[in-house]
XYZ file of N, CA and C in Angstrom:
663
model
N -45.751 -73.794 -34.897
C -46.942 -72.939 -34.939
C -47.322 -72.662 -36.389
N -48.552 -72.946 -36.730
C -49.042 -72.697 -38.083
C -49.402 -71.216 -38.192
N -48.542 -70.451 -38.836
C -48.700 -69.001 -38.877
C -49.682 -68.616 -39.974
N -50.871 -68.234 -39.578
C -51.866 -67.748 -40.537
C -51.884 -66.232 -40.429
N -51.260 -65.591 -41.397
C -51.108 -64.138 -41.350
C -51.274 -63.600 -42.767
N -51.868 -62.446 -42.876
C -52.120 -61.837 -44.184
C -50.832 -61.797 -45.016
N -50.970 -62.102 -46.299
C -49.794 -62.209 -47.168
C -48.980 -60.928 -47.238
N -49.630 -59.785 -47.108
C -48.892 -58.519 -47.144
C -47.871 -58.451 -46.007
N -48.224 -59.005 -44.855
C -47.317 -59.026 -43.713
C -46.308 -60.162 -43.832
N -46.727 -61.282 -44.377
C -45.815 -62.413 -44.472
C -44.553 -62.028 -45.238
N -44.725 -61.313 -46.341
C -43.561 -60.889 -47.100
C -42.643 -59.968 -46.311
N -43.241 -59.066 -45.550
C -42.466 -58.108 -44.753
C -41.726 -58.807 -43.621
N -42.358 -59.817 -43.030
C -41.857 -60.411 -41.793
C -41.233 -61.791 -41.980
N -41.059 -62.227 -43.223
C -40.550 -63.579 -43.462
C -39.208 -63.819 -42.784
N -38.360 -62.809 -42.759
C -37.059 -62.966 -42.105
C -37.224 -63.311 -40.629
N -38.261 -62.732 -40.000
C -38.532 -63.053 -38.598
C -39.004 -64.501 -38.464
N -39.935 -64.900 -39.327
C -40.464 -66.263 -39.260
C -39.375 -67.312 -39.476
N -38.364 -66.964 -40.261
C -37.283 -67.902 -40.572
C -36.158 -67.900 -39.538
N -36.229 -67.046 -38.548
C -35.116 -66.884 -37.616
C -35.174 -67.888 -36.468
N -34.030 -68.198 -35.867
C -34.011 -69.147 -34.738
C -34.874 -68.703 -33.559
N -34.886 -67.395 -33.245
C -35.684 -66.959 -32.089
C -37.165 -67.239 -32.313
N -37.640 -67.094 -33.569
C -39.060 -67.324 -33.814
C -39.385 -68.813 -33.749
N -38.463 -69.668 -34.168
C -38.670 -71.108 -34.038
C -38.821 -71.494 -32.565
N -37.973 -70.910 -31.716
C -38.071 -71.189 -30.279
C -39.370 -70.632 -29.703
N -39.752 -69.425 -30.145
C -41.007 -68.825 -29.700
C -42.195 -69.694 -30.110
N -42.200 -70.146 -31.344
C -43.300 -70.971 -31.849
C -43.424 -72.254 -31.038
N -42.295 -72.852 -30.694
C -42.341 -74.082 -29.881
C -42.888 -73.798 -28.487
N -42.454 -72.689 -27.902
C -42.965 -72.300 -26.577
C -44.477 -72.098 -26.623
N -44.965 -71.405 -27.653
C -46.393 -71.115 -27.754
C -47.189 -72.396 -27.992
N -46.698 -73.256 -28.858
C -47.372 -74.544 -29.095
C -47.507 -75.335 -27.792
N -46.421 -75.382 -27.029
C -46.443 -76.118 -25.771
C -47.424 -75.497 -24.782
N -47.451 -74.167 -24.740
C -48.347 -73.484 -23.812
C -49.807 -73.789 -24.127
N -50.169 -73.761 -25.399
C -51.550 -74.068 -25.795
C -51.890 -75.531 -25.533
N -50.905 -76.407 -25.674
C -51.147 -77.835 -25.451
C -51.331 -78.155 -23.969
N -50.651 -77.403 -23.095
C -50.648 -77.725 -21.665
C -51.769 -77.054 -20.877
N -52.262 -75.914 -21.331
C -53.233 -75.185 -20.523
C -54.032 -74.201 -21.348
N -54.692 -73.284 -20.657
C -55.503 -72.272 -21.323
C -54.654 -71.048 -21.610
N -54.634 -70.652 -22.870
C -53.849 -69.499 -23.319
C -54.782 -68.579 -24.098
N -54.590 -67.277 -23.936
C -55.382 -66.297 -24.681
C -54.475 -65.496 -25.596
N -55.002 -65.039 -26.735
C -56.333 -65.306 -27.269
C -56.426 -66.731 -27.820
N -57.634 -67.179 -28.210
C -57.711 -68.454 -28.936
C -56.750 -68.436 -30.121
N -56.177 -69.597 -30.420
C -55.115 -69.667 -31.419
C -55.430 -68.984 -32.737
N -56.670 -69.061 -33.174
C -57.023 -68.476 -34.476
C -56.934 -66.953 -34.473
N -56.831 -66.364 -33.278
C -56.799 -64.907 -33.176
C -55.406 -64.338 -32.898
N -54.385 -65.181 -32.820
C -53.057 -64.669 -32.448
C -52.620 -63.530 -33.369
N -52.847 -63.691 -34.661
C -52.412 -62.686 -35.636
C -53.595 -61.886 -36.198
N -54.648 -61.764 -35.406
C -55.846 -61.068 -35.881
C -55.567 -59.627 -36.278
N -54.699 -58.933 -35.550
C -54.391 -57.538 -35.889
C -53.832 -57.433 -37.309
N -52.984 -58.375 -37.682
C -52.364 -58.361 -39.011
C -53.358 -58.770 -40.088
N -54.220 -59.716 -39.764
C -55.172 -60.189 -40.759
C -56.276 -59.172 -41.037
N -56.640 -58.408 -40.043
C -57.661 -57.372 -40.252
C -57.082 -56.090 -40.857
N -55.790 -55.878 -40.667
C -55.166 -54.634 -41.117
C -53.918 -54.960 -41.933
N -54.060 -55.179 -43.242
C -52.900 -55.461 -44.093
C -51.856 -54.342 -44.027
N -50.621 -54.701 -44.320
C -49.506 -53.764 -44.180
C -49.748 -52.457 -44.920
N -50.215 -52.541 -46.161
C -50.362 -51.332 -46.966
C -51.625 -50.545 -46.639
N -52.449 -51.065 -45.722
C -53.672 -50.369 -45.322
C -53.543 -49.657 -43.985
N -52.411 -49.850 -43.306
C -52.238 -49.250 -41.980
C -52.221 -47.719 -42.088
N -53.015 -47.079 -41.242
C -53.021 -45.618 -41.125
C -52.520 -45.179 -39.752
N -52.968 -45.914 -38.738
C -52.702 -45.582 -37.338
C -52.223 -46.848 -36.637
N -51.250 -46.686 -35.742
C -50.779 -47.807 -34.924
C -51.016 -47.447 -33.456
N -51.728 -48.319 -32.757
C -51.893 -48.184 -31.309
C -51.198 -49.370 -30.671
N -50.287 -49.091 -29.744
C -49.494 -50.146 -29.122
C -50.013 -50.472 -27.725
N -50.290 -51.746 -27.505
C -50.597 -52.248 -26.174
C -49.456 -53.114 -25.681
N -49.686 -53.792 -24.549
C -48.610 -54.594 -23.974
C -48.921 -56.079 -24.031
N -49.886 -56.547 -23.247
C -50.266 -57.960 -23.198
C -51.710 -58.128 -23.629
N -52.094 -59.297 -24.145
C -53.510 -59.584 -24.307
C -54.198 -59.657 -22.938
N -55.492 -59.421 -22.914
C -56.261 -59.663 -21.695
C -56.153 -61.139 -21.334
N -56.129 -61.429 -20.033
C -55.915 -62.815 -19.604
C -57.146 -63.430 -18.935
N -58.329 -62.819 -19.144
C -59.569 -63.381 -18.628
C -60.369 -64.077 -19.720
N -61.352 -64.887 -19.336
C -62.149 -65.639 -20.319
C -62.892 -64.740 -21.304
N -62.849 -65.121 -22.572
C -63.648 -64.491 -23.635
C -63.311 -63.026 -23.886
N -62.177 -62.571 -23.414
C -61.795 -61.169 -23.634
C -60.940 -61.013 -24.882
N -59.704 -61.500 -24.829
C -58.731 -61.234 -25.894
C -59.140 -61.878 -27.216
N -58.975 -61.116 -28.293
C -59.184 -61.662 -29.636
C -58.197 -61.070 -30.624
N -56.984 -60.765 -30.134
C -55.888 -60.397 -31.015
C -55.750 -58.932 -31.348
N -56.586 -58.084 -30.754
C -56.525 -56.640 -30.991
C -56.316 -55.954 -29.646
N -55.291 -55.120 -29.528
C -55.026 -54.512 -28.233
C -56.181 -53.608 -27.802
N -56.442 -53.607 -26.519
C -57.502 -52.841 -25.851
C -58.908 -53.340 -26.177
N -59.058 -54.209 -27.146
C -60.365 -54.658 -27.618
C -60.772 -55.954 -26.931
N -62.078 -56.120 -26.730
C -62.609 -57.383 -26.221
C -63.707 -57.882 -27.146
N -64.022 -59.151 -27.014
C -65.037 -59.743 -27.865
C -66.422 -59.177 -27.529
N -67.314 -59.152 -28.510
C -68.656 -58.618 -28.281
C -69.350 -59.326 -27.110
N -70.066 -58.541 -26.324
C -70.795 -59.099 -25.193
C -70.006 -59.150 -23.902
N -68.710 -58.839 -23.965
C -67.862 -58.825 -22.777
C -67.822 -57.401 -22.222
N -67.824 -57.271 -20.912
C -67.791 -55.951 -20.283
C -66.580 -55.151 -20.774
N -66.788 -53.862 -20.998
C -65.710 -52.982 -21.460
C -64.673 -52.832 -20.339
N -63.408 -53.178 -20.596
C -62.368 -53.056 -19.557
C -62.098 -51.588 -19.210
N -61.520 -51.335 -18.037
C -61.321 -49.957 -17.581
C -60.510 -49.075 -18.531
N -59.420 -49.593 -19.109
C -58.612 -48.756 -20.003
C -59.403 -48.381 -21.252
N -60.147 -49.327 -21.796
C -60.956 -49.018 -22.972
C -62.084 -48.063 -22.617
N -62.648 -48.204 -21.439
C -63.668 -47.248 -20.991
C -63.093 -45.834 -21.003
N -61.848 -45.676 -20.549
C -61.225 -44.348 -20.540
C -60.908 -43.862 -21.955
N -60.579 -44.784 -22.864
C -60.402 -44.408 -24.264
C -61.713 -43.863 -24.821
N -62.810 -44.557 -24.547
C -64.118 -44.079 -24.992
C -64.465 -42.731 -24.350
N -64.085 -42.570 -23.094
C -64.352 -41.303 -22.395
C -63.620 -40.143 -23.081
N -62.372 -40.381 -23.485
C -61.608 -39.350 -24.196
C -62.217 -39.074 -25.563
N -62.615 -40.115 -26.271
C -63.272 -39.932 -27.568
C -64.553 -39.117 -27.421
N -65.314 -39.396 -26.390
C -66.558 -38.663 -26.162
C -66.270 -37.192 -25.905
N -65.200 -36.915 -25.154
C -64.826 -35.527 -24.877
C -64.346 -34.817 -26.141
N -63.608 -35.522 -26.997
C -63.075 -34.895 -28.208
C -64.148 -34.623 -29.250
N -65.089 -35.532 -29.380
C -66.063 -35.432 -30.467
C -67.453 -35.007 -30.017
N -67.707 -35.027 -28.710
C -69.007 -34.599 -28.212
C -70.143 -35.512 -28.602
N -69.834 -36.757 -28.928
C -70.856 -37.734 -29.298
C -70.702 -38.968 -28.413
N -71.769 -39.746 -28.215
C -71.715 -40.871 -27.273
C -70.775 -41.993 -27.726
N -69.888 -42.363 -26.847
C -69.036 -43.531 -27.052
C -69.173 -44.524 -25.904
N -69.544 -44.027 -24.726
C -69.463 -44.847 -23.524
C -70.454 -46.003 -23.506
N -71.478 -45.941 -24.362
C -72.453 -47.035 -24.388
C -72.114 -48.106 -25.424
N -70.922 -48.039 -26.021
C -70.523 -49.019 -27.029
C -70.044 -50.305 -26.374
N -70.056 -51.391 -27.166
C -69.383 -52.593 -26.679
C -67.877 -52.423 -26.893
N -67.122 -53.423 -26.448
C -65.669 -53.272 -26.453
C -64.948 -53.828 -27.660
N -65.670 -54.184 -28.702
C -65.065 -54.769 -29.894
C -64.581 -53.664 -30.834
N -63.264 -53.587 -31.035
C -62.667 -52.540 -31.874
C -62.343 -53.035 -33.283
N -62.977 -54.120 -33.693
C -62.696 -54.671 -35.021
C -62.943 -53.652 -36.124
N -63.945 -52.802 -35.958
C -64.239 -51.798 -36.989
C -63.085 -50.825 -37.159
N -62.356 -50.522 -36.092
C -61.167 -49.686 -36.219
C -60.102 -50.423 -37.037
N -59.871 -51.693 -36.693
C -58.847 -52.479 -37.396
C -59.164 -52.572 -38.881
N -60.437 -52.717 -39.203
C -60.837 -52.833 -40.608
C -60.626 -51.534 -41.381
N -60.498 -50.419 -40.662
C -60.253 -49.119 -41.315
C -58.778 -48.746 -41.376
N -57.901 -49.605 -40.860
C -56.479 -49.301 -40.943
C -55.813 -48.955 -39.631
N -56.468 -49.240 -38.507
C -55.852 -49.018 -37.200
C -55.244 -50.338 -36.735
N -53.926 -50.417 -36.737
C -53.239 -51.628 -36.294
C -53.221 -51.629 -34.771
N -53.975 -52.532 -34.191
C -54.116 -52.631 -32.734
C -53.162 -53.715 -32.244
N -51.926 -53.309 -31.995
C -50.813 -54.246 -31.818
C -50.380 -54.352 -30.362
N -50.493 -55.543 -29.797
C -49.874 -55.815 -28.504
C -48.412 -56.185 -28.703
N -47.574 -55.827 -27.724
C -46.156 -56.180 -27.792
C -45.950 -57.678 -27.650
N -46.791 -58.314 -26.840
C -46.771 -59.759 -26.638
C -48.108 -60.293 -27.113
N -48.109 -61.311 -27.947
C -49.349 -61.705 -28.617
C -50.097 -62.843 -27.942
N -49.522 -63.441 -26.895
C -50.194 -64.520 -26.178
C -49.941 -64.379 -24.683
N -50.790 -65.034 -23.875
C -50.656 -64.962 -22.416
C -51.371 -66.161 -21.797
N -50.842 -66.684 -20.701
C -51.529 -67.735 -19.963
C -52.746 -67.164 -19.250
N -53.796 -67.962 -19.163
C -55.006 -67.537 -18.471
C -54.681 -67.117 -17.040
N -55.180 -65.932 -16.668
C -55.043 -65.456 -15.305
C -53.653 -65.061 -14.879
N -52.730 -64.936 -15.818
C -51.327 -64.680 -15.455
C -50.721 -63.623 -16.378
N -50.953 -62.369 -16.058
C -50.471 -61.262 -16.884
C -48.960 -61.329 -17.040
N -48.490 -61.068 -18.250
C -47.056 -61.013 -18.508
C -46.369 -62.349 -18.613
N -47.135 -63.442 -18.599
C -46.530 -64.776 -18.546
C -45.787 -65.170 -19.811
N -46.055 -64.510 -20.943
C -45.348 -64.838 -22.179
C -44.391 -63.722 -22.605
N -44.086 -62.850 -21.674
C -43.083 -61.825 -21.965
C -41.687 -62.446 -21.934
N -40.786 -61.875 -22.718
C -39.413 -62.346 -22.725
C -39.185 -63.657 -23.459
N -40.164 -64.085 -24.257
C -40.054 -65.339 -24.998
C -39.782 -65.129 -26.491
N -39.808 -63.881 -26.925
C -39.535 -63.583 -28.334
C -40.569 -62.713 -29.005
N -41.747 -62.619 -28.409
C -42.775 -61.779 -29.046
C -42.325 -60.331 -29.181
N -41.614 -59.820 -28.178
C -41.201 -58.416 -28.235
C -40.249 -58.158 -29.405
N -39.373 -59.111 -29.681
C -38.478 -58.984 -30.841
C -39.287 -58.939 -32.126
N -40.279 -59.806 -32.208
C -41.139 -59.863 -33.392
C -41.900 -58.542 -33.576
N -42.515 -58.046 -32.525
C -43.312 -56.813 -32.675
C -42.430 -55.576 -32.806
N -41.215 -55.621 -32.284
C -40.260 -54.538 -32.587
C -40.002 -54.487 -34.092
N -39.876 -55.649 -34.716
C -39.650 -55.706 -36.163
C -40.852 -55.162 -36.929
N -42.048 -55.401 -36.404
C -43.259 -54.857 -37.025
C -43.230 -53.335 -37.002
N -42.950 -52.769 -35.840
C -42.899 -51.305 -35.709
C -41.813 -50.727 -36.615
N -40.660 -51.357 -36.643
C -39.548 -50.866 -37.473
C -39.908 -50.917 -38.953
N -40.550 -51.999 -39.383
C -40.934 -52.126 -40.798
C -41.921 -51.032 -41.190
N -42.898 -50.777 -40.343
C -43.866 -49.715 -40.631
C -43.177 -48.358 -40.678
N -42.311 -48.103 -39.706
C -41.635 -46.812 -39.627
C -40.735 -46.568 -40.833
N -40.105 -47.627 -41.352
C -39.134 -47.468 -42.433
C -39.745 -47.580 -43.825
N -40.801 -48.364 -43.967
C -41.327 -48.654 -45.299
C -42.603 -47.903 -45.640
N -43.195 -47.241 -44.658
C -44.417 -46.488 -44.896
C -44.159 -45.003 -44.606
N -45.062 -44.156 -45.085
C -44.959 -42.712 -44.843
C -46.238 -42.230 -44.168
N -46.092 -41.213 -43.349
C -47.225 -40.461 -42.779
C -48.216 -41.338 -42.026
N -47.678 -42.204 -41.185
C -48.522 -42.961 -40.274
C -48.655 -42.204 -38.955
N -49.678 -42.550 -38.195
C -49.859 -42.011 -36.853
C -49.581 -43.134 -35.856
N -48.662 -42.893 -34.933
C -48.368 -43.846 -33.868
C -48.855 -43.263 -32.554
N -49.757 -43.958 -31.895
C -50.252 -43.548 -30.579
C -49.537 -44.386 -29.534
N -48.679 -43.737 -28.760
C -47.838 -44.422 -27.777
C -48.260 -43.957 -26.391
N -49.020 -44.805 -25.726
C -49.600 -44.462 -24.420
C -48.871 -45.211 -23.319
N -48.173 -44.465 -22.474
C -47.404 -45.055 -21.388
C -45.962 -45.301 -21.775
N -45.119 -45.455 -20.759
C -43.674 -45.537 -20.992
C -43.283 -46.782 -21.780
N -43.985 -47.882 -21.602
C -43.639 -49.107 -22.326
C -43.794 -48.897 -23.830
N -44.941 -48.372 -24.242
C -45.176 -48.125 -25.666
C -44.200 -47.085 -26.210
N -43.889 -46.095 -25.404
C -42.984 -45.039 -25.859
C -41.578 -45.572 -26.093
N -41.132 -46.470 -25.243
C -39.820 -47.099 -25.477
C -39.850 -47.917 -26.762
N -40.927 -48.601 -27.010
C -41.034 -49.431 -28.205
C -41.041 -48.571 -29.470
N -41.463 -47.340 -29.358
C -41.531 -46.443 -30.499
C -40.283 -45.623 -30.739
N -39.206 -45.951 -30.040
C -37.982 -45.144 -30.154
C -37.400 -45.155 -31.565
N -37.721 -46.165 -32.367
C -37.139 -46.274 -33.713
C -37.891 -45.439 -34.753
N -38.966 -44.800 -34.368
C -39.813 -44.102 -35.335
C -39.262 -42.714 -35.623
N -39.133 -42.381 -36.902
C -38.670 -41.062 -37.351
C -39.820 -40.065 -37.215
N -39.659 -39.128 -36.293
C -40.723 -38.151 -36.032
C -40.932 -37.193 -37.195
N -39.970 -37.071 -38.067
C -40.135 -36.204 -39.229
C -40.943 -36.872 -40.331
N -41.054 -38.171 -40.257
C -41.712 -38.952 -41.298
C -43.125 -39.389 -40.907
N -43.357 -39.463 -39.600
C -44.640 -39.923 -39.075
C -45.073 -39.019 -37.928
N -46.340 -39.073 -37.593
C -46.844 -38.363 -36.417
C -46.803 -39.316 -35.231
N -46.070 -38.941 -34.197
C -45.968 -39.760 -32.994
C -46.638 -39.000 -31.851
N -47.684 -39.603 -31.306
C -48.468 -38.997 -30.230
C -48.199 -39.774 -28.950
N -47.704 -39.089 -27.939
C -47.323 -39.740 -26.688
C -48.045 -39.105 -25.509
N -48.505 -39.944 -24.596
C -49.093 -39.463 -23.352
C -49.164 -40.633 -22.383
N -49.808 -40.394 -21.226
C -49.951 -41.442 -20.222
C -50.838 -42.568 -20.744
N -50.714 -43.713 -20.124
C -51.555 -44.865 -20.454
C -52.991 -44.587 -20.004
N -53.992 -45.114 -20.725
C -55.386 -44.876 -20.342
C -55.866 -45.677 -19.136
N -55.020 -46.452 -18.530
C -55.390 -47.174 -17.315
C -55.922 -46.207 -16.256
N -56.876 -46.642 -15.435
C -57.356 -45.783 -14.341
C -56.246 -45.302 -13.412
N -55.129 -46.030 -13.370
C -54.013 -45.632 -12.507
C -53.252 -44.430 -13.049
N -53.377 -44.168 -14.352
C -52.538 -43.123 -14.950
C -53.263 -42.180 -15.899
N -54.508 -42.451 -16.233
C -55.200 -41.655 -17.259
C -55.242 -40.174 -16.916
N -55.294 -39.856 -15.630
C -55.383 -38.446 -15.233
C -54.037 -37.731 -15.304
N -52.999 -38.441 -15.688
C -51.675 -37.811 -15.828
C -51.441 -37.283 -17.235
N -52.467 -37.242 -18.048
C -52.291 -36.664 -19.382
C -53.110 -37.318 -20.466
N -53.585 -38.551 -20.224
C -54.379 -39.174 -21.277
C -55.671 -38.404 -21.505
N -56.378 -38.105 -20.425
C -57.589 -37.307 -20.578
C -57.208 -35.905 -21.045
N -57.812 -35.489 -22.130
C -57.504 -34.185 -22.703
C -56.361 -34.198 -23.703
N -55.839 -35.385 -24.051
C -54.690 -35.447 -24.968
C -55.051 -35.059 -26.398
N -56.304 -35.236 -26.787
C -56.721 -34.870 -28.144
C -56.149 -35.726 -29.241
N -55.686 -36.919 -28.912
C -54.969 -37.734 -29.898
C -55.826 -38.134 -31.096
N -57.086 -38.375 -30.878
C -57.907 -38.879 -31.978
C -58.176 -37.789 -33.010
N -58.450 -36.596 -32.559
C -58.614 -35.472 -33.498
C -57.289 -35.124 -34.172
N -56.205 -35.167 -33.422
C -54.892 -34.898 -34.021
C -54.575 -35.915 -35.111
N -54.899 -37.178 -34.846
C -54.671 -38.216 -35.851
C -55.497 -37.947 -37.103
N -56.765 -37.624 -36.913
C -57.636 -37.354 -38.059
C -57.129 -36.163 -38.870
N -56.714 -35.101 -38.173
C -56.225 -33.910 -38.875
C -54.970 -34.225 -39.678
N -54.075 -35.025 -39.103
C -52.837 -35.388 -39.788
C -53.124 -36.238 -41.017
N -53.975 -37.227 -40.874
C -54.325 -38.075 -42.014
C -54.958 -37.254 -43.130
N -55.882 -36.425 -42.756
C -56.578 -35.588 -43.744
C -55.577 -34.693 -44.477
N -54.621 -34.128 -43.737
C -53.622 -33.242 -44.333
C -52.730 -33.963 -45.340
N -52.645 -35.291 -45.219
C -51.816 -36.086 -46.137
C -52.659 -36.904 -47.101
N -53.895 -36.473 -47.276
C -54.748 -37.079 -48.289
C -55.269 -38.452 -47.945
N -55.325 -38.770 -46.663
C -55.795 -40.088 -46.207
C -57.119 -39.901 -45.477
N -58.064 -40.772 -45.761
C -59.376 -40.665 -45.099
C -59.214 -40.904 -43.600
N -59.758 -40.005 -42.774
C -59.662 -40.186 -41.327
C -60.410 -41.437 -40.870
N -60.120 -41.856 -39.667
C -60.764 -43.024 -39.086
C -62.125 -42.632 -38.540
N -63.121 -43.457 -38.773
C -64.435 -43.274 -38.155
C -64.402 -43.998 -36.812
N -63.981 -43.256 -35.795
C -63.852 -43.856 -34.475
C -65.212 -44.267 -33.923
């Protein structure tokens, strides 16, 4: 796999790229793209890293899998390409933003690239998926790689905001020092669980207040 990733991340993650598990993962991913339809398109696998360099990260939002439908996934969790219908979980994220800020969000498209460009790392735990088959690339090594990403941010950066929605993301965030970073946890924004705490969580305002308190420009959501 030809890894095109921002140089700031390459230095941090080189040990992962050089490891046997990543070689096996790269071979699996190459084969998957050669045999069938895989999302996101290959050029977008590391889009989260390329849009948000390591030293520019302010906020980390953790997802699980890329979307597995046509023209949706483009390497940023919860985000879809322009012109694609807003998925239900992202619709609920916009609904919460609208409630927190009292300004319209629900009429937006689903492309969150502007967040990534401001320092919001939109990181899925697994970076590729077979078309129409959720979870098909789990357990192949991506989780080890993205665990290393979370650990590097937690250990080498200060005063980041981690938004951990749902039990999967919360388990992945177990390595984060709560005294060093702001960790915001609640239910996943999926329609199946959003009413268990995601709605009304106030995470976006809390993130902005924390960043501002540490001399960092808040995100223009």
